[in-house]
């Protein structure tokens, strides 16, 4: 219980830190003004920083324009995305109608539950084989280690395209085994596809954990299992976090396979999203689509935003540089 | 001497725990086995089945599922390699891979450099924002970009082009009123011919694919490069400054070499994904116009699902897998990712 | 658990109704299911065509689905459909129009029951146009007057390279896509090319530059164009967007007759029924018979979407209160010809669309484009 | 080859909350070798970085060769720096590492560059390593390459930031000699930061002692050793450290006695000594400083102090006796003298070896009489 | 608390191509503090790791407390190791770091553990840091935590692998005293690897010198200093290093003369000396070893050698004179003796201070006479 409260408070603090930037920005602005006034910093120096920051912000605006655009579209019920009034509908006409529709009238919530089922299976299954696998590849010598590693590296990025390539074969396989239209199997399938890349990623991360920690623990009397639980796992946290995010995405975002294997009462969010574009007539209902897509992408985007430092650490191929 | 030193440096990572070798690695094997088996069982069968199909005369899905296909040998491959559409797809796929990769690398490096620069305040937040698109479902991103590339006059990009046009003509207009002896009109060359039919022209559609692909992959690159940049020792920059190197020289002599391997690594990974890009052409314009931009996987997909040529499509897919496998294998070898395997 | 393993029970119908249509459909379905032991479940797949393609051979498909009649030939060939002629209790000749009945049959077998027929027609915005044009040249005059892309004003809104929407003109001079008898491609015929040239001359100059459906719609729906060419399904949307869209028959063409494709809407009987148990077969047949003859359903279809009935009781009698629009569409249907159903036609649509697009973009002349397209199609047939 | 002149140099970090260097004045002659020492965090690295142009001073000026370079960018100053961790470019070969500076800051032709690099490499005895990458080198080799990279440019000023601290003792001795030889040969002004006592004492023409960002003393090493201006310098320079005792000054008629505050101890200063320092002994409490090697043993009970031996540290060449006096009191004696822990010894020292520091300011009240210390000029 | 006995220990790496430790025999008494020195790569770490059980010997046995533990897994040996880089678990607090070993190797209750950790922390003066994570600590604090982690378990044997090498000089001195005090107090057998001369000499009850994986000498520090068994030990122990001169042995009637091979130098050994070492001087060429502090100056031309001074290194407490003799020859003199570079000086030494090493085997031919060195037992 106390552990739980500790976690929640630390997560709370972490989010708070992410969100208190306006105050900190104001503080540093005040300090800067003071510095300039007291002559500790030249105006030119401050200006350089200002220009740099503004440039970066501008770049960001350009890059994230499509995001802004969907956001605006989702709020512009009644004035289509392709509106000839321009890209930006009149903000006064913004409304939440589309969100209401998505949440209460479309099959969003139903599909979201399906997606969650698939994703939990994907994450559970893949994590339970990726972590031991990565550990073994990083820390142990065994028959065929190099072979497996090579295979995994070769297959790191082949998963997605491969599934499309083997789509019909997969379908045949699943139908013959009576496993089509089965969220459980779909989840396991995603997990299987996520194994090579994520195992390899986590292994690279674990490689950078110095062996001396393990040795220290062994000398301290820890057994193999205790070493893993007390040393390796906690130290791999950023790597595991990244892998967690990636496997989550693997299950959450995939669409082609889901569309092939599932029937419409079992659709996951990505397929529902697609059927908004493809199904029911010729025209894309942009507003609904946008609102649906945003609600669909929001959780993952939020996780990314908040887990940024983990992601940066976890993807830091420190050992690879040079 | 230097080689033994090197061994020690490289060997550092190879240290294993004591008494590992005795146990014949059984424990290790047991730990990787579930993952490997799971992966193989879901990948091996479909590939084998695909290869089998590519030797048959299966046409529509019924013949595949009903097992009515019969083996016809290498005919599909013979047909494939004489099909101009195959070479068209093959070429455009590689081109797509190369162009998008080049842009990705340059763009991501630029962004990463800016978002780690000392002169930029709030860069952590900006970095957090910049990677957010990584979490968007591809289907979502691609549909949005399809909208961006709408050929209508009021498609977002066309509107930008319109704004650009009016800026140019406005500027020329100002010139015109300044020099009142000559009449200056906006040169045609500078003006975009609106509306631009992004997805109907061969190269403009290609450009649209490329831009979307870049947008899909840049966050991953940015993160990796940012991490790499943060690992570049400040000391090296200081040393180069003292050595008399300016910004550009420092970039090429200190920054670039330090991020080279991570960038190479990210490039290989994203290039492999680009090679298998399917959704962009599928959603945008089905590889059009006139199948000129039909990327390889889409080519296979269409042959199977829309044109009911499963066996032929299987031959395409097998070829694609073979190429991607070769590409990865070469990349792993040449790009020295194998070193990552051995040492790391 | 059911949901996870997804094993689905019962008799199923797939549909691809739009949102507006769906509620009427649901109402009908409820009424039909009321009191039945074996009920019919409805599902809306994301991409029905592709999913049928895999689901049917795998015995995972629906018992019935609705679609235009143009798949009959191919589905017959792929054995995706079920001949229900022995199971039907309804008197086909007495119930459906001849055209419609022909559309659901293939070599004597009955693969579905028709419930409506539809086509595209002219629509106009009364704010710009008082009287619909009688002839194409009148229409061109009006388009000419309003067409001003610089100011976001266009002459016409129409998915500009989709053969279905263009069929009226492509076939205006006696041309056609395909000769079902001789199984020959006809798009290189002068008559067909003349049709393409007509488009180049009188239609395409007045549409927005992006031929795609999504880009064309807003032009009319936002009141920026006097004309649209579209089907009954879009009517409701236009009116909701605030344009008082009116329907008119397609205008006459000098020296020819506009001949649009018409599509008969059908509830297909799928191969699923071959191994289905008694009750599923019964439900499916009863549903098709019920829906295609149910007055409320027919009126809903007509009113909401301007779908023209194919039930004889509703076509003959002008007094049937189906509304102006339906009558107008019916007039256009009269001019038209049913979509061809031959399996080979399937391979024509995509290449033809690309070919038309090349002409639309000015990359090739009509004759050139059709020639290369024909070549392309023949390659595929091999 | 240039003179370096630092005036009122100040560096603040974190908006003035950290003052790393405080009002530093220093003049370094052309060709001089100056070592800089001080405890960790005293501002040594910061000073060096300001000299290199890597850090902008908050105030004050730096002139090299008579020219004010305070606002000149690092890349335009003709200085070379050897970093503590070498900072060799890891992806360049030794040759490229050495040639890089020449390529950047001169417009030599490729042949000239090559010739110069090879010459320098021969001088440093690393010509066999030119094709190697840094991570193929041992610590000592890296060190020599880092030096070579600095030398090859023949800069105005050399800056060394603890260049030997990563090396083992043997290598350190060798490299020390090498650096000195080179600097002598080339005659380039050098500033050498270290926290190794021995290096600081033996290498520098002059030694600069910093503490808390402030200059404490500048002077010839032996002079500073013998005449620390204050208690800090006294305690910092020399290993083992100077011993300190709190004493009262007691004027008894003609003689002046120093009596221990906590220890039973009475030391009579001779008349001549008192006369010489007349006027200096104004307070009545001082900290007496005496170096371990100045401690003698005696049988006499006059002017002596008796203490127990707590530890005997034999270091081979000498024995260090840790005595139960004033916390930590060490006497360095020859290895033959081997009392047992627990034995009592009686010790004394020559009055000329003692230092008396004002307990408040820490200044050596006797200090300046022997020889005027070369203080920082301004 | 246990005796450690190493017999014929050998460790090969890379399938025998690298022999890290070669036939090592050593017995360490219960409660003894043994320091291990040797050049880099001589096998110090390897030996320690074999003692800890982290590395499996290729052959030979290790016994702790009389029990053969050669095949016992590291986690089941009751040893504690302090790693060079501390290896504190970065994700655990100081408290958890210290409690980890207790949790793993004992079945104490949580309270008992807490009590023991807190007690130890108090002893190490780190009770205020218990809630901190390692990366919040300074180097010295980390060091103390690492020690605390080892101590809290009260193991049979302590193993230290260069535990102080990352610390600065001042901190090192303090920590050294602390480790000694603790080991004394607890009386736990300790093996201490270092490459710091001073540490090795002052901390160990005995010192072990390794070279190339082979044991060179074991003995009390002062004894080893005075009686190196061979040239390697002579040169390795002591700083500055022992000076070496190549000499010929010349028997002229009753007397024996040592004459310089490259230097003009003739040293007559006294008769008593020759008698004492009768039989030892069999070869006619030796390497003469003399420590810098044993070099004296003389006016006499007999038994002396004249050399030019190349460098005078003042280190405050002494001056080191670098002489133009046999490559590198250093004399340590008192700071008052300050010849100028270029001056000639005449020097001599006492015959009891010289060592004669066989140039082939390197063994000190005079060595064993003074006191039998405590060699490795077997
Ligand atoms: N970038 C910085 N930001 C804030 N404070 C700094 C920075 N660099 C140095 N300082 C502070 O300035 C003071 C002097 O630091 P400096 O690095 O010059 O010390 P140093 O004498 O080189 O120490 P060391 O012997 O440990 O290298 C220290 O208190 C340090 O904490
Ligand atoms: N895992 C290993 N594989 C191969 N050779 C090794 C390994 N570990 C050590 N060696 C070799 O064994 C020898 C002894 O190494 P060891 O680490 O014991 O030296 P050391 O005395 O601790 O040196 P240092 O003072 O540099 O720490 C060296 O030659 C080293 O290269
Ligand atoms: Mg420093
Ligand atoms: Mg070692």
PDB file of N, CA, C and O in Angstrom, chain E residues 2 10 18 63 65 78 81 94 96 120 125 132-133 143 149 156 163 169 200 220 261 266 268 332 363:
ATOM      1  N   UNK E   2      39.548 -15.454   8.850  1.00  0.00           N
ATOM      2  CA  UNK E   2      40.016 -16.774   8.462  1.00  0.00           C
ATOM      3  C   UNK E   2      41.380 -16.674   7.811  1.00  0.00           C
ATOM      4  O   UNK E   2      41.752 -15.627   7.284  1.00  0.00           O
ATOM      5  N   UNK E  10      46.856 -21.042 -10.801  1.00  0.00           N
ATOM      6  CA  UNK E  10      47.177 -20.652 -12.166  1.00  0.00           C
ATOM      7  C   UNK E  10      45.904 -20.251 -12.880  1.00  0.00           C
ATOM      8  O   UNK E  10      44.863 -20.856 -12.702  1.00  0.00           O
ATOM      9  N   UNK E  18      47.077 -16.430 -22.835  1.00  0.00           N
ATOM     10  CA  UNK E  18      47.436 -15.431 -21.830  1.00  0.00           C
ATOM     11  C   UNK E  18      47.477 -16.134 -20.471  1.00  0.00           C
ATOM     12  O   UNK E  18      46.495 -16.736 -20.065  1.00  0.00           O
ATOM     13  N   UNK E  63      42.034 -22.143  -0.317  1.00  0.00           N
ATOM     14  CA  UNK E  63      41.345 -22.558   0.903  1.00  0.00           C
ATOM     15  C   UNK E  63      41.128 -21.334   1.772  1.00  0.00           C
ATOM     16  O   UNK E  63      42.015 -20.505   1.914  1.00  0.00           O
ATOM     17  N   UNK E  65      39.878 -20.318   5.608  1.00  0.00           N
ATOM     18  CA  UNK E  65      39.549 -20.878   6.910  1.00  0.00           C
ATOM     19  C   UNK E  65      39.714 -22.380   6.932  1.00  0.00           C
ATOM     20  O   UNK E  65      38.938 -23.095   7.551  1.00  0.00           O
ATOM     21  N   UNK E  78      32.291 -16.692   1.957  1.00  0.00           N
ATOM     22  CA  UNK E  78      32.012 -15.563   2.831  1.00  0.00           C
ATOM     23  C   UNK E  78      33.100 -14.501   2.697  1.00  0.00           C
ATOM     24  O   UNK E  78      33.820 -14.210   3.632  1.00  0.00           O
ATOM     25  N   UNK E  81      34.018  -7.893  -1.254  1.00  0.00           N
ATOM     26  CA  UNK E  81      34.987  -7.284  -2.146  1.00  0.00           C
ATOM     27  C   UNK E  81      34.625  -5.820  -2.328  1.00  0.00           C
ATOM     28  O   UNK E  81      33.463  -5.468  -2.499  1.00  0.00           O
ATOM     29  N   UNK E  94      21.621   4.102  -0.234  1.00  0.00           N
ATOM     30  CA  UNK E  94      22.784   3.647   0.522  1.00  0.00           C
ATOM     31  C   UNK E  94      22.368   2.541   1.485  1.00  0.00           C
ATOM     32  O   UNK E  94      23.022   1.503   1.593  1.00  0.00           O
ATOM     33  N   UNK E  96      19.869   0.466   1.262  1.00  0.00           N
ATOM     34  CA  UNK E  96      19.583  -0.782   0.550  1.00  0.00           C
ATOM     35  C   UNK E  96      20.858  -1.428   0.016  1.00  0.00           C
ATOM     36  O   UNK E  96      20.989  -2.646   0.002  1.00  0.00           O
ATOM     37  N   UNK E 120      26.803   0.003  11.422  1.00  0.00           N
ATOM     38  CA  UNK E 120      27.961   0.126  10.538  1.00  0.00           C
ATOM     39  C   UNK E 120      28.052   1.530   9.945  1.00  0.00           C
ATOM     40  O   UNK E 120      29.128   2.123   9.850  1.00  0.00           O
ATOM     41  N   UNK E 125      30.561   6.760   9.617  1.00  0.00           N
ATOM     42  CA  UNK E 125      30.169   8.158   9.585  1.00  0.00           C
ATOM     43  C   UNK E 125      29.354   8.492   8.336  1.00  0.00           C
ATOM     44  O   UNK E 125      29.528   9.554   7.734  1.00  0.00           O
ATOM     45  N   UNK E 132      20.170   8.406   0.601  1.00  0.00           N
ATOM     46  CA  UNK E 132      20.609   8.931  -0.698  1.00  0.00           C
ATOM     47  C   UNK E 132      20.887   7.812  -1.692  1.00  0.00           C
ATOM     48  O   UNK E 132      21.151   6.676  -1.321  1.00  0.00           O
ATOM     49  N   UNK E 133      20.814   8.176  -2.962  1.00  0.00           N
ATOM     50  CA  UNK E 133      21.237   7.250  -4.014  1.00  0.00           C
ATOM     51  C   UNK E 133      22.710   7.490  -4.321  1.00  0.00           C
ATOM     52  O   UNK E 133      23.197   8.615  -4.154  1.00  0.00           O
ATOM     53  N   UNK E 143      33.048   5.881  -1.635  1.00  0.00           N
ATOM     54  CA  UNK E 143      34.070   4.990  -1.149  1.00  0.00           C
ATOM     55  C   UNK E 143      33.680   4.430   0.215  1.00  0.00           C
ATOM     56  O   UNK E 143      33.763   3.237   0.474  1.00  0.00           O
ATOM     57  N   UNK E 149      29.435  -1.359   2.863  1.00  0.00           N
ATOM     58  CA  UNK E 149      28.715  -2.500   2.318  1.00  0.00           C
ATOM     59  C   UNK E 149      29.493  -3.792   2.550  1.00  0.00           C
ATOM     60  O   UNK E 149      28.912  -4.842   2.805  1.00  0.00           O
ATOM     61  N   UNK E 156      34.555 -13.360   6.165  1.00  0.00           N
ATOM     62  CA  UNK E 156      35.790 -14.018   6.549  1.00  0.00           C
ATOM     63  C   UNK E 156      36.991 -13.238   6.036  1.00  0.00           C
ATOM     64  O   UNK E 156      38.002 -13.126   6.691  1.00  0.00           O
ATOM     65  N   UNK E 163      40.992   0.334  -4.186  1.00  0.00           N
ATOM     66  CA  UNK E 163      39.775   1.047  -3.805  1.00  0.00           C
ATOM     67  C   UNK E 163      39.951   2.559  -3.757  1.00  0.00           C
ATOM     68  O   UNK E 163      38.975   3.277  -3.813  1.00  0.00           O
ATOM     69  N   UNK E 169      44.279  13.202  -3.636  1.00  0.00           N
ATOM     70  CA  UNK E 169      45.335  12.906  -2.662  1.00  0.00           C
ATOM     71  C   UNK E 169      44.880  13.065  -1.212  1.00  0.00           C
ATOM     72  O   UNK E 169      45.095  12.185  -0.386  1.00  0.00           O
ATOM     73  N   UNK E 200      50.917   0.724  -0.440  1.00  0.00           N
ATOM     74  CA  UNK E 200      51.423  -0.633  -0.302  1.00  0.00           C
ATOM     75  C   UNK E 200      52.387  -0.719   0.881  1.00  0.00           C
ATOM     76  O   UNK E 200      52.343  -1.662   1.674  1.00  0.00           O
ATOM     77  N   UNK E 220      57.637  -8.297   5.002  1.00  0.00           N
ATOM     78  CA  UNK E 220      57.273  -7.044   5.651  1.00  0.00           C
ATOM     79  C   UNK E 220      57.734  -5.903   4.751  1.00  0.00           C
ATOM     80  O   UNK E 220      58.815  -5.969   4.160  1.00  0.00           O
ATOM     81  N   UNK E 261      81.055  -0.042 -15.744  1.00  0.00           N
ATOM     82  CA  UNK E 261      81.199  -0.543 -17.099  1.00  0.00           C
ATOM     83  C   UNK E 261      81.214   0.625 -18.073  1.00  0.00           C
ATOM     84  O   UNK E 261      81.993   0.679 -19.024  1.00  0.00           O
ATOM     85  N   UNK E 266      85.412   3.174  -9.522  1.00  0.00           N
ATOM     86  CA  UNK E 266      86.115   2.026  -8.923  1.00  0.00           C
ATOM     87  C   UNK E 266      85.761   1.990  -7.454  1.00  0.00           C
ATOM     88  O   UNK E 266      86.042   2.908  -6.698  1.00  0.00           O
ATOM     89  N   UNK E 268      85.885  -0.079  -3.920  1.00  0.00           N
ATOM     90  CA  UNK E 268      86.556  -1.196  -3.245  1.00  0.00           C
ATOM     91  C   UNK E 268      85.690  -1.709  -2.108  1.00  0.00           C
ATOM     92  O   UNK E 268      85.233  -0.948  -1.261  1.00  0.00           O
ATOM     93  N   UNK E 332      68.799  11.660  -3.676  1.00  0.00           N
ATOM     94  CA  UNK E 332      67.946  12.503  -2.853  1.00  0.00           C
ATOM     95  C   UNK E 332      68.808  13.180  -1.809  1.00  0.00           C
ATOM     96  O   UNK E 332      69.506  12.515  -1.044  1.00  0.00           O
ATOM     97  N   UNK E 363      68.537 -11.829  -9.713  1.00  0.00           N
ATOM     98  CA  UNK E 363      68.462 -12.060  -8.273  1.00  0.00           C
ATOM     99  C   UNK E 363      69.533 -11.292  -7.521  1.00  0.00           C
ATOM    100  O   UNK E 363      70.643 -11.093  -7.988  1.00  0.00           O
TER     101      UNK E 363
END
